[in-house]
Short mmCIF file of C-alpha atoms and ligand atoms in Angstrom, two decimals:
data_model
loop_
_atom_site.label_atom_id
_atom_site.label_comp_id
_atom_site.label_asym_id
_atom_site.label_seq_id
_atom_site.Cartn_x
_atom_site.Cartn_y
_atom_site.Cartn_z
CA UNK A 1 17.78 -1.76 9.03
CA UNK A 2 18.61 -4.90 7.07
CA UNK A 3 21.80 -6.49 5.81
CA UNK A 4 21.96 -3.84 3.07
CA UNK A 5 21.42 -0.97 5.48
CA UNK A 6 18.33 1.22 5.63
CA UNK A 7 15.46 0.62 3.18
CA UNK A 8 12.25 2.49 2.52
CA UNK A 9 9.70 -0.29 2.28
CA UNK A 10 9.07 -3.90 3.11
CA UNK A 11 6.57 -6.35 1.59
CA UNK A 12 5.50 -9.46 3.44
CA UNK A 13 3.40 -12.34 2.25
CA UNK A 14 2.36 -15.45 4.11
CA UNK A 15 4.53 -14.64 7.10
CA UNK A 16 7.72 -14.03 5.14
CA UNK A 17 9.45 -10.94 3.86
CA UNK A 18 9.21 -11.00 0.05
CA UNK A 19 10.67 -7.62 -0.81
CA UNK A 20 12.83 -4.89 0.72
CA UNK A 21 13.60 -1.70 -1.19
CA UNK A 22 12.03 1.48 -2.47
CA UNK A 23 8.37 2.38 -1.90
CA UNK A 24 7.70 2.60 -5.64
CA UNK A 25 8.93 -0.90 -6.28
CA UNK A 26 7.12 -2.19 -3.20
CA UNK A 27 3.81 -0.84 -4.49
CA UNK A 28 4.20 -3.00 -7.60
CA UNK A 29 3.47 -6.01 -5.33
CA UNK A 30 0.05 -4.62 -4.49
CA UNK A 31 -3.10 -6.52 -5.38
CA UNK A 32 -6.66 -6.11 -4.15
CA UNK A 33 -5.97 -7.86 -0.82
CA UNK A 34 -2.82 -5.95 0.00
CA UNK A 35 -2.72 -3.88 3.12
CA UNK A 36 -0.43 -0.87 2.79
CA UNK A 37 0.94 0.49 6.05
CA UNK A 38 2.28 4.02 6.12
CA UNK A 39 4.89 4.26 8.86
CA UNK A 40 4.97 8.04 8.75
CA UNK A 41 8.68 8.23 9.36
CA UNK A 42 8.77 5.82 12.30
CA UNK A 43 11.59 3.29 12.42
CA UNK A 44 11.34 -0.43 11.74
CA UNK A 45 13.82 -2.96 12.97
CA UNK A 46 13.88 -6.76 13.07
CA UNK A 47 11.96 -8.23 16.00
CA UNK A 48 14.22 -8.65 19.01
CA UNK A 49 14.96 -12.13 20.34
CA UNK A 50 15.36 -12.82 24.05
CA UNK A 51 17.73 -15.80 24.11
CA UNK A 52 17.18 -16.78 27.75
CA UNK A 53 14.10 -16.32 29.85
CA UNK A 54 11.71 -18.40 31.89
CA UNK A 55 8.38 -18.18 30.16
CA UNK A 56 5.97 -19.58 32.73
CA UNK A 57 8.02 -17.95 35.50
CA UNK A 58 7.66 -14.59 33.79
CA UNK A 59 3.92 -15.12 33.39
CA UNK A 60 3.45 -16.13 37.03
CA UNK A 61 5.61 -13.29 38.30
CA UNK A 62 3.37 -10.72 36.65
CA UNK A 63 1.03 -11.11 39.61
CA UNK A 64 3.55 -11.85 42.35
CA UNK A 65 4.49 -9.23 44.92
CA UNK A 66 7.50 -7.39 43.54
CA UNK A 67 10.19 -6.83 46.16
CA UNK A 68 12.79 -5.43 43.77
CA UNK A 69 14.60 -2.42 45.25
CA UNK A 70 13.19 -2.95 48.79
CA UNK A 71 15.68 -1.37 51.26
CA UNK A 72 15.03 -3.25 54.52
CA UNK A 73 13.44 -6.37 56.01
CA UNK A 74 10.92 -4.04 57.71
CA UNK A 75 9.93 -2.61 54.32
CA UNK A 76 9.71 -6.14 52.92
CA UNK A 77 7.30 -7.11 55.71
CA UNK A 78 5.19 -3.99 55.21
CA UNK A 79 4.98 -4.63 51.46
CA UNK A 80 3.88 -8.24 52.03
CA UNK A 81 1.20 -7.13 54.53
CA UNK A 82 -0.12 -4.47 52.16
CA UNK A 83 -0.25 -6.47 48.97
CA UNK A 84 -1.43 -9.86 50.16
CA UNK A 85 -5.09 -9.07 50.98
CA UNK A 86 -7.06 -11.42 48.74
CA UNK A 87 -4.35 -14.01 48.14
CA UNK A 88 -4.39 -17.52 49.59
CA UNK A 89 -0.76 -18.25 48.77
CA UNK A 90 1.54 -15.25 48.91
CA UNK A 91 4.33 -15.34 46.35
CA UNK A 92 6.98 -12.68 46.14
CA UNK A 93 10.18 -12.16 44.20
CA UNK A 94 13.07 -9.78 43.75
CA UNK A 95 14.43 -9.09 47.27
CA UNK A 96 18.14 -8.57 47.69
CA UNK A 97 19.67 -8.71 51.19
CA UNK A 98 22.58 -6.59 49.90
CA UNK A 99 20.17 -3.66 49.83
CA UNK A 100 18.77 -4.27 53.32
CA UNK A 101 19.57 -1.85 56.15
CA UNK A 102 19.71 -4.92 58.46
CA UNK A 103 22.53 -6.42 56.31
CA UNK A 104 21.30 -9.99 56.73
CA UNK A 105 19.04 -12.54 55.10
CA UNK A 106 15.37 -12.50 56.08
CA UNK A 107 14.17 -15.59 57.98
CA UNK A 108 10.94 -17.51 58.48
CA UNK A 109 10.41 -15.49 61.68
CA UNK A 110 10.51 -12.19 59.78
CA UNK A 111 7.93 -13.52 57.35
CA UNK A 112 5.81 -14.94 60.20
CA UNK A 113 5.67 -11.40 61.58
CA UNK A 114 4.41 -10.16 58.23
CA UNK A 115 1.90 -12.98 57.75
CA UNK A 116 1.24 -15.83 60.14
CA UNK A 117 -1.83 -17.61 58.83
CA UNK A 118 -1.07 -17.92 55.10
CA UNK A 119 1.97 -19.41 53.37
CA UNK A 120 4.50 -16.82 52.17
CA UNK A 121 7.28 -17.71 49.73
CA UNK A 122 9.71 -14.96 48.79
CA UNK A 123 12.33 -15.67 46.11
CA UNK A 124 15.59 -13.78 46.15
CA UNK A 125 16.29 -11.68 43.05
CA UNK A 126 18.47 -14.46 41.54
CA UNK A 127 15.77 -17.14 41.83
CA UNK A 128 18.35 -19.52 43.34
CA UNK A 129 17.26 -18.96 46.93
CA UNK A 130 13.99 -18.32 48.73
CA UNK A 131 12.76 -17.63 52.23
CA UNK A 132 9.58 -19.31 53.51
CA UNK A 133 7.41 -18.60 56.51
CA UNK A 134 6.28 -21.37 58.85
CA UNK A 135 3.00 -21.95 56.99
CA UNK A 136 4.89 -22.34 53.71
CA UNK A 137 7.27 -24.88 55.27
CA UNK A 138 4.20 -26.79 56.47
CA UNK A 139 2.68 -26.57 53.00
CA UNK A 140 5.71 -28.39 51.59
CA UNK A 141 5.59 -30.82 54.49
CA UNK A 142 8.14 -30.92 57.30
CA UNK A 143 8.75 -34.63 56.81
CA UNK A 144 9.45 -34.19 53.13
CA UNK A 145 11.94 -31.46 54.01
CA UNK A 146 13.64 -33.14 56.96
CA UNK A 147 13.74 -36.68 55.61
CA UNK A 148 13.89 -36.05 51.88
CA UNK A 149 16.92 -36.04 49.56
CA UNK A 150 17.17 -32.23 49.59
CA UNK A 151 17.35 -31.72 53.35
CA UNK A 152 20.78 -30.08 53.25
CA UNK A 153 19.42 -27.33 50.99
CA UNK A 154 17.18 -26.12 53.81
CA UNK A 155 19.20 -23.93 56.18
CA UNK A 156 19.09 -24.17 59.96
CA UNK A 157 19.73 -21.72 62.78
CA UNK A 158 22.22 -22.24 65.64
CA UNK A 159 19.67 -24.38 67.48
CA UNK A 160 19.28 -26.65 64.48
CA UNK A 161 15.79 -25.45 63.54
CA UNK A 162 14.81 -24.61 59.97
CA UNK A 163 15.30 -20.86 59.47
CA UNK A 164 13.18 -20.73 56.31
CA UNK A 165 16.00 -20.26 53.78
CA UNK A 166 16.03 -22.75 50.89
CA UNK A 167 18.65 -22.96 48.18
CA UNK A 168 19.21 -24.48 44.76
CA UNK A 169 17.93 -28.10 44.49
CA UNK A 170 15.76 -27.67 47.59
CA UNK A 171 13.70 -25.20 45.56
CA UNK A 172 12.27 -28.05 43.49
CA UNK A 173 10.07 -28.90 46.51
CA UNK A 174 8.97 -25.27 46.67
CA UNK A 175 8.12 -25.15 42.97
CA UNK A 176 6.18 -28.40 43.30
CA UNK A 177 4.10 -26.94 46.11
CA UNK A 178 3.09 -23.84 44.16
CA UNK A 179 2.48 -25.51 40.80
CA UNK A 180 -0.86 -24.52 39.29
CA UNK A 181 -3.27 -26.37 36.97
CA UNK A 182 -3.18 -26.47 33.18
CA UNK A 183 -5.30 -23.35 32.76
CA UNK A 184 -2.93 -21.47 35.04
CA UNK A 185 -0.01 -22.40 32.78
CA UNK A 186 -1.84 -21.50 29.58
CA UNK A 187 -2.69 -18.07 30.87
CA UNK A 188 0.79 -17.48 32.33
CA UNK A 189 2.49 -18.32 29.05
CA UNK A 190 0.09 -16.25 26.99
CA UNK A 191 0.59 -13.27 29.28
CA UNK A 192 4.36 -13.66 29.27
CA UNK A 193 4.42 -13.70 25.45
CA UNK A 194 2.24 -10.59 25.26
CA UNK A 195 4.43 -8.84 27.83
CA UNK A 196 7.51 -9.64 25.70
CA UNK A 197 5.81 -8.47 22.47
CA UNK A 198 5.00 -5.18 24.19
CA UNK A 199 8.70 -4.45 24.31
CA UNK A 200 9.41 -5.48 20.71
CA UNK A 201 10.33 -9.11 21.26
CA UNK A 202 9.15 -11.52 18.56
CA UNK A 203 10.95 -14.68 19.68
CA UNK A 204 12.00 -16.05 23.04
CA UNK A 205 14.17 -18.96 24.08
CA UNK A 206 12.26 -20.61 26.92
CA UNK A 207 14.93 -22.01 29.21
CA UNK A 208 14.60 -24.92 31.65
CA UNK A 209 11.21 -25.80 30.19
CA UNK A 210 9.20 -28.05 32.47
CA UNK A 211 6.69 -30.61 31.23
CA UNK A 212 3.75 -28.39 32.24
CA UNK A 213 5.27 -25.47 30.36
CA UNK A 214 5.96 -27.57 27.30
CA UNK A 215 2.39 -28.89 27.23
CA UNK A 216 0.94 -25.41 27.56
CA UNK A 217 3.12 -24.00 24.77
CA UNK A 218 2.18 -26.88 22.46
CA UNK A 219 -1.52 -26.37 23.26
CA UNK A 220 -1.32 -22.64 22.53
CA UNK A 221 0.55 -23.33 19.30
CA UNK A 222 -2.03 -25.85 18.08
CA UNK A 223 -4.83 -23.39 18.84
CA UNK A 224 -2.96 -20.70 16.89
CA UNK A 225 -2.77 -18.64 20.09
CA UNK A 226 0.98 -18.31 20.46
CA UNK A 227 1.60 -14.57 19.91
CA UNK A 228 5.37 -14.83 19.40
CA UNK A 229 7.85 -17.55 18.43
CA UNK A 230 9.11 -19.85 21.17
CA UNK A 231 12.25 -21.99 21.14
CA UNK A 232 12.38 -24.43 24.03
CA UNK A 233 15.35 -25.70 26.00
CA UNK A 234 14.16 -28.51 28.24
CA UNK A 235 15.44 -28.92 31.73
CA UNK A 236 17.59 -32.05 31.85
CA UNK A 237 15.18 -33.79 34.22
CA UNK A 238 12.40 -33.32 31.66
CA UNK A 239 14.60 -34.44 28.78
CA UNK A 240 15.31 -37.71 30.64
CA UNK A 241 11.61 -38.48 31.05
CA UNK A 242 10.61 -37.89 27.43
CA UNK A 243 10.72 -41.27 25.78
CA UNK A 244 10.55 -40.23 22.19
CA UNK A 245 12.31 -36.96 21.73
CA UNK A 246 12.42 -37.39 17.94
CA UNK A 247 8.64 -37.55 17.83
CA UNK A 248 8.40 -34.38 19.88
CA UNK A 249 10.86 -32.62 17.62
CA UNK A 250 9.07 -33.80 14.48
CA UNK A 251 6.34 -31.39 15.54
CA UNK A 252 8.72 -28.40 15.31
CA UNK A 253 7.40 -25.62 13.12
CA UNK A 254 8.17 -21.94 12.57
CA UNK A 255 6.27 -20.84 15.69
CA UNK A 256 7.60 -23.42 18.12
CA UNK A 257 10.67 -25.62 18.16
CA UNK A 258 12.30 -27.82 20.77
CA UNK A 259 15.98 -26.88 20.34
CA UNK A 260 17.93 -28.31 23.19
CA UNK A 261 18.44 -28.97 26.87
CA UNK A 262 19.51 -26.77 29.74
CA UNK A 263 22.03 -27.99 32.29
CA UNK A 264 23.11 -26.17 35.44
CA UNK A 265 26.80 -26.17 36.38
CA UNK A 266 26.85 -23.74 39.31
CA UNK A 267 24.77 -21.25 41.33
CA UNK A 268 24.72 -17.45 41.50
CA UNK A 269 27.10 -14.69 42.60
CA UNK A 270 24.39 -13.19 44.79
CA UNK A 271 24.12 -16.32 46.91
CA UNK A 272 27.90 -16.96 46.59
CA UNK A 273 27.14 -20.33 45.01
CA UNK A 274 28.66 -19.51 41.60
CA UNK A 275 31.88 -21.53 41.32
CA UNK A 276 34.96 -19.31 41.20
CA UNK A 277 38.55 -20.36 40.51
CA UNK A 278 39.59 -18.48 43.68
CA UNK A 279 37.63 -17.79 46.91
CA UNK A 280 35.13 -14.96 47.14
CA UNK A 281 36.83 -11.67 47.97
CA UNK A 282 34.21 -10.86 50.62
CA UNK A 283 33.93 -14.43 51.99
CA UNK A 284 37.29 -16.17 51.73
CA UNK A 285 35.91 -19.38 53.23
CA UNK A 286 34.11 -20.29 50.00
CA UNK A 287 34.55 -20.35 46.25
CA UNK A 288 31.04 -21.56 45.53
CA UNK A 289 30.34 -25.03 44.24
CA UNK A 290 30.05 -27.05 41.09
CA UNK A 291 26.65 -28.69 40.84
CA UNK A 292 27.84 -31.20 38.27
CA UNK A 293 31.11 -33.02 37.59
CA UNK A 294 32.99 -33.10 34.30
CA UNK A 295 32.10 -36.76 33.91
CA UNK A 296 28.39 -36.16 34.51
CA UNK A 297 28.36 -33.29 32.03
CA UNK A 298 30.11 -35.49 29.48
CA UNK A 299 27.46 -38.18 29.91
CA UNK A 300 24.64 -35.68 29.53
CA UNK A 301 26.25 -34.36 26.38
CA UNK A 302 26.51 -37.88 24.97
CA UNK A 303 22.81 -38.39 25.55
CA UNK A 304 22.02 -35.06 23.95
CA UNK A 305 24.21 -35.89 20.98
CA UNK A 306 22.29 -39.12 20.35
CA UNK A 307 19.27 -36.99 19.47
CA UNK A 308 21.18 -33.99 18.06
CA UNK A 309 20.00 -31.76 20.87
CA UNK A 310 21.83 -28.51 21.47
CA UNK A 311 23.16 -28.12 25.03
CA UNK A 312 22.91 -24.84 26.96
CA UNK A 313 24.89 -24.81 30.20
CA UNK A 314 24.40 -22.36 33.04
CA UNK A 315 27.91 -21.39 34.21
CA UNK A 316 28.45 -18.12 36.09
CA UNK A 317 31.77 -18.32 37.95
CA UNK A 318 35.06 -18.57 36.05
CA UNK A 319 35.70 -21.99 37.61
CA UNK A 320 32.43 -23.32 36.22
CA UNK A 321 32.94 -21.69 32.81
CA UNK A 322 36.39 -23.27 32.63
CA UNK A 323 35.07 -26.72 33.50
CA UNK A 324 32.40 -26.47 30.80
CA UNK A 325 34.92 -25.25 28.22
CA UNK A 326 37.21 -28.17 29.01
CA UNK A 327 34.37 -30.58 28.33
CA UNK A 328 33.52 -28.64 25.15
CA UNK A 329 37.17 -28.72 24.06
CA UNK A 330 37.03 -32.50 23.72
CA UNK A 331 33.96 -32.15 21.50
CA UNK A 332 34.89 -29.26 19.27
CA UNK A 333 33.20 -30.54 16.12
CA UNK A 334 29.95 -31.08 17.99
CA UNK A 335 30.15 -27.67 19.69
CA UNK A 336 30.49 -25.98 16.29
CA UNK A 337 27.81 -28.05 14.56
CA UNK A 338 25.15 -27.98 17.27
CA UNK A 339 26.20 -24.54 18.56
CA UNK A 340 26.37 -25.56 22.21
CA UNK A 341 25.91 -22.56 24.46
CA UNK A 342 27.19 -21.22 27.75
CA UNK A 343 24.55 -19.27 29.66
CA UNK A 344 25.71 -16.25 31.70
CA UNK A 345 29.55 -16.63 31.67
CA UNK A 346 29.52 -13.75 34.15
CA UNK A 347 33.11 -13.97 35.39
CA UNK A 348 36.08 -14.89 33.21
CA UNK A 349 39.84 -14.95 33.72
CA UNK A 350 42.70 -14.77 31.20
CA UNK A 351 42.94 -18.57 30.83
CA UNK A 352 39.21 -18.84 30.28
CA UNK A 353 39.33 -16.13 27.61
CA UNK A 354 42.05 -18.12 25.88
CA UNK A 355 39.89 -21.27 26.00
CA UNK A 356 36.87 -19.36 24.68
CA UNK A 357 38.96 -18.25 21.75
CA UNK A 358 39.74 -21.80 20.73
CA UNK A 359 36.44 -23.51 21.63
CA UNK A 360 34.10 -20.73 20.41
CA UNK A 361 30.80 -21.67 22.06
CA UNK A 362 27.78 -19.41 21.72
CA UNK A 363 27.64 -17.24 24.84
CA UNK A 364 24.26 -16.02 26.09
CA UNK A 365 24.50 -13.09 28.50
CA UNK A 366 22.18 -10.77 30.45
CA UNK A 367 23.45 -7.18 30.38
CA UNK A 368 21.02 -6.04 33.07
CA UNK A 369 22.92 -8.12 35.65
CA UNK A 370 25.44 -5.24 35.64
CA UNK A 371 22.79 -3.07 37.26
CA UNK A 372 21.31 -5.66 39.64
CA UNK A 373 24.71 -7.01 40.73
CA UNK A 374 25.92 -3.54 41.70
CA UNK A 375 27.93 -5.14 44.55
CA UNK A 376 29.96 -7.40 42.28
CA UNK A 377 33.29 -5.60 42.80
CA UNK A 378 33.01 -6.39 46.50
CA UNK A 379 32.39 -10.08 45.75
CA UNK A 380 35.32 -10.43 43.36
CA UNK A 381 37.80 -7.70 44.28
CA UNK A 382 39.00 -5.14 41.73
CA UNK A 383 41.43 -7.37 39.85
CA UNK A 384 38.92 -10.11 39.03
CA UNK A 385 36.04 -7.69 38.49
CA UNK A 386 37.84 -6.40 35.39
CA UNK A 387 36.65 -9.57 33.63
CA UNK A 388 33.07 -9.50 34.95
CA UNK A 389 30.34 -9.21 32.32
CA UNK A 390 33.04 -8.60 29.70
CA UNK A 391 30.76 -8.31 26.67
CA UNK A 392 33.26 -6.65 24.34
CA UNK A 393 35.87 -9.29 25.11
CA UNK A 394 33.29 -12.04 24.57
CA UNK A 395 32.23 -10.54 21.23
CA UNK A 396 35.83 -10.60 20.03
CA UNK A 397 35.94 -14.38 20.34
CA UNK A 398 32.39 -15.76 20.19
CA UNK A 399 28.90 -15.11 18.95
CA UNK A 400 27.14 -13.34 21.83
CA UNK A 401 23.37 -13.47 22.30
CA UNK A 402 21.48 -11.10 24.60
CA UNK A 403 18.69 -11.96 26.98
CA UNK A 404 16.91 -10.89 30.14
CA UNK A 405 16.65 -14.08 32.22
CA UNK A 406 13.17 -12.74 33.09
CA UNK A 407 11.62 -12.85 35.61
CA UNK A 408 15.06 -12.51 37.25
CA UNK A 409 15.58 -9.25 35.33
CA UNK A 410 13.03 -7.09 33.52
CA UNK A 411 11.96 -8.59 30.18
CA UNK A 412 12.24 -5.12 28.57
CA UNK A 413 15.22 -5.45 26.18
CA UNK A 414 15.75 -1.69 25.99
CA UNK A 415 16.90 -1.49 29.60
CA UNK A 416 19.30 -4.36 28.92
CA UNK A 417 20.62 -2.57 25.83
CA UNK A 418 21.04 0.57 27.92
CA UNK A 419 23.00 -1.45 30.51
CA UNK A 420 25.30 -2.91 27.81
CA UNK A 421 25.96 0.56 26.43
CA UNK A 422 26.45 2.47 29.69
CA UNK A 423 27.49 -0.31 32.08
CA UNK A 424 25.73 1.70 34.76
CA UNK A 425 28.34 4.48 34.67
CA UNK A 426 25.61 7.11 34.58
CA UNK A 427 24.15 5.80 37.85
CA UNK A 428 27.43 5.26 39.66
CA UNK A 429 27.78 1.48 39.33
CA UNK A 430 31.32 0.71 40.48
CA UNK A 431 31.87 -2.02 37.87
CA UNK A 432 31.13 0.52 35.12
CA UNK A 433 34.17 2.62 36.03
CA UNK A 434 36.43 -0.43 36.21
CA UNK A 435 35.26 -1.88 32.90
CA UNK A 436 34.47 1.13 30.69
CA UNK A 437 36.36 -0.59 27.86
CA UNK A 438 33.69 -3.33 27.80
CA UNK A 439 30.91 -0.91 26.80
CA UNK A 440 29.15 -1.77 23.53
CA UNK A 441 27.78 0.55 20.88
CA UNK A 442 24.02 0.61 20.34
CA UNK A 443 24.56 -1.17 17.06
CA UNK A 444 26.56 -3.96 18.71
CA UNK A 445 23.96 -4.33 21.45
CA UNK A 446 21.15 -4.54 18.89
CA UNK A 447 23.10 -7.11 16.93
CA UNK A 448 23.41 -9.29 20.04
CA UNK A 449 19.64 -9.00 20.63
CA UNK A 450 18.81 -9.92 17.02
CA UNK A 451 21.26 -11.95 14.93
CA UNK A 452 23.28 -13.00 17.99
CA UNK A 453 20.19 -14.56 19.51
CA UNK A 454 18.94 -16.11 16.26
CA UNK A 455 22.39 -17.62 15.71
CA UNK A 456 22.08 -19.19 19.15
CA UNK A 457 19.13 -21.26 17.88
CA UNK A 458 20.52 -21.72 14.34
CA UNK A 459 17.98 -19.44 12.68
CA UNK A 460 20.12 -16.45 11.75
CA UNK A 461 19.02 -16.68 8.11
CA UNK A 462 15.36 -16.22 9.02
CA UNK A 463 15.10 -14.41 12.34
CA UNK A 464 16.64 -11.31 13.89
CA UNK A 465 17.17 -9.95 10.41
CA UNK A 466 14.93 -8.44 7.74
CA UNK A 467 15.75 -10.15 4.48
CA UNK A 468 13.82 -11.62 1.59
CA UNK A 469 12.75 -15.12 2.60
CA UNK A 470 13.09 -14.38 6.31
CA UNK A 471 10.31 -14.18 8.89
CA UNK A 472 8.17 -11.04 8.63
CA UNK A 473 8.87 -10.27 12.31
CA UNK A 474 9.47 -6.60 12.94
CA UNK A 475 9.03 -3.79 15.39
CA UNK A 476 7.99 -0.17 14.85
CA UNK A 477 9.65 2.32 17.20
CA UNK A 478 9.38 6.08 17.50
CA UNK A 479 13.10 6.98 17.38
CA UNK A 480 16.16 5.75 15.56
CA UNK A 481 17.42 2.87 17.77
CA UNK A 482 20.95 3.43 16.47
CA UNK A 483 20.92 6.81 18.23
CA UNK A 484 19.18 5.99 21.50
CA UNK A 485 17.96 3.06 23.58
CA UNK A 486 15.16 5.27 24.93
CA UNK A 487 12.69 4.30 22.22
CA UNK A 488 9.00 3.61 22.54
CA UNK A 489 7.74 0.44 20.90
CA UNK A 490 4.68 1.43 18.86
CA UNK A 491 3.84 -1.93 17.32
CA UNK A 492 5.17 -5.47 17.04
CA UNK A 493 4.54 -7.78 14.09
CA UNK A 494 5.03 -11.55 13.91
CA UNK A 495 4.52 -13.32 10.57
CA UNK A 496 3.44 -9.96 9.17
CA UNK A 497 0.55 -9.81 11.67
CA UNK A 498 0.28 -7.15 14.33
CA UNK A 499 0.54 -8.79 17.76
CA UNK A 500 0.90 -5.59 19.76
CA UNK A 501 0.20 -1.91 19.28
CA UNK A 502 0.81 0.84 21.80
CA UNK A 503 -2.61 2.38 21.08
CA UNK A 504 -5.25 1.56 18.49
CA UNK A 505 -4.36 2.93 15.08
CA UNK A 506 -0.89 4.08 16.09
CA UNK A 507 0.48 2.48 12.95
CA UNK A 508 -2.40 3.29 10.72
CA UNK A 509 -3.24 1.14 7.76
CA UNK A 510 -4.01 3.23 4.75
CA UNK A 511 -5.46 1.74 1.62
CA UNK A 512 -3.33 3.42 -1.02
ZN1 LIG B 1 17.80 -18.41 33.73
#
């Protein structure tokens, strides 16, 4: 599949595609060093691009205890007991209290019952909230919690004691406590890249990059050990501390670029911290909260503009999306030129759609949220849910890029594509029935995962597309991806080099 449709053969040289067309013509490029690969009727498509994930987080999570799909606090405790044998620090992710038979959040006491003598930290599926056992609270330091600037992010029970739940900014103390050494980061990032390549991803946008992450990526790049392309969006706190951003960006090359900064405007729907224009349907006492004011966002954008950095803003609730769009509206030229992005844009309303139409930011979404947020109709009520994850509507007005937000959702893009195409209708997701008109075709979904995502980092001429002069990044799959999302990735190539194959020799090189 390329801009001219389906072609028979592709020639790459020095990491770039130099020819697309018939096999006969392609063979004319052959010299004694040429490797000819016979694809035996398999399908080739441009490498997919995940426009929003957390690279180190994904790498770390590969050996965390996975609590996704756990149906009760009792099951959560049993899982932690079973899988924590040889670990000193027990890290878990993926629980969702909405699925629990007990219908409540777990507390430090629940975790103490699972494990008393080692610290346990269990992140909720959204990553915006965690529950800690007593040992883990001690690991962070009770004084730092109780007297520090983030004390209100640590919840208390009726008696005023910490109940183990930590939210949003308070999590920075948690992340600090579990931070590993340099080697730990190098291996996490390498593993995350390989995991992505396994599913046909050849480029990722690494969001909220920390300094440790950035250093590790740069080290891997300079050693020639970065398996796939990485585009970094620094967390704003990191951006502030880097004295010479121009010097950092002067090191950009085809494998790694620093593109922009990530700013967070609100929380998540799961934790009811996403900022809605009206109260939550299932909790009328709150409409979530903005984590940044219009003025603060404006100032951040001014600083970003000084160094021509693209800005990517996390906004989930329609109230937050609207606030961001209003700030963008005053900077239309800049939004168009630097392609400022809104991350998530999960809930819209008619006014917000109208604003999107005039402001036209890049919108980066995560189709698999439709499956994980199966309760969303309850949160929003039927009327507002009609504009939840409205991908078709978004595509009418903006360039839409697809992503996983891994480790929040699975990094496998094919399950995200499936979610965008079915909207969970086949598995009884309520939102699917309400918003059937927002389903995408396979071709549209693939476009979002390729050119949509490369547009989001201003590389649509080179990446996410197979064209002469573009990157020789491509994926071999067993079935036609325009007919089904249930394909098997057989091999992944970056710069014309094989970085993954499903089994040795699956795409056999024949010397013709
Ligand atoms: Zn994210």
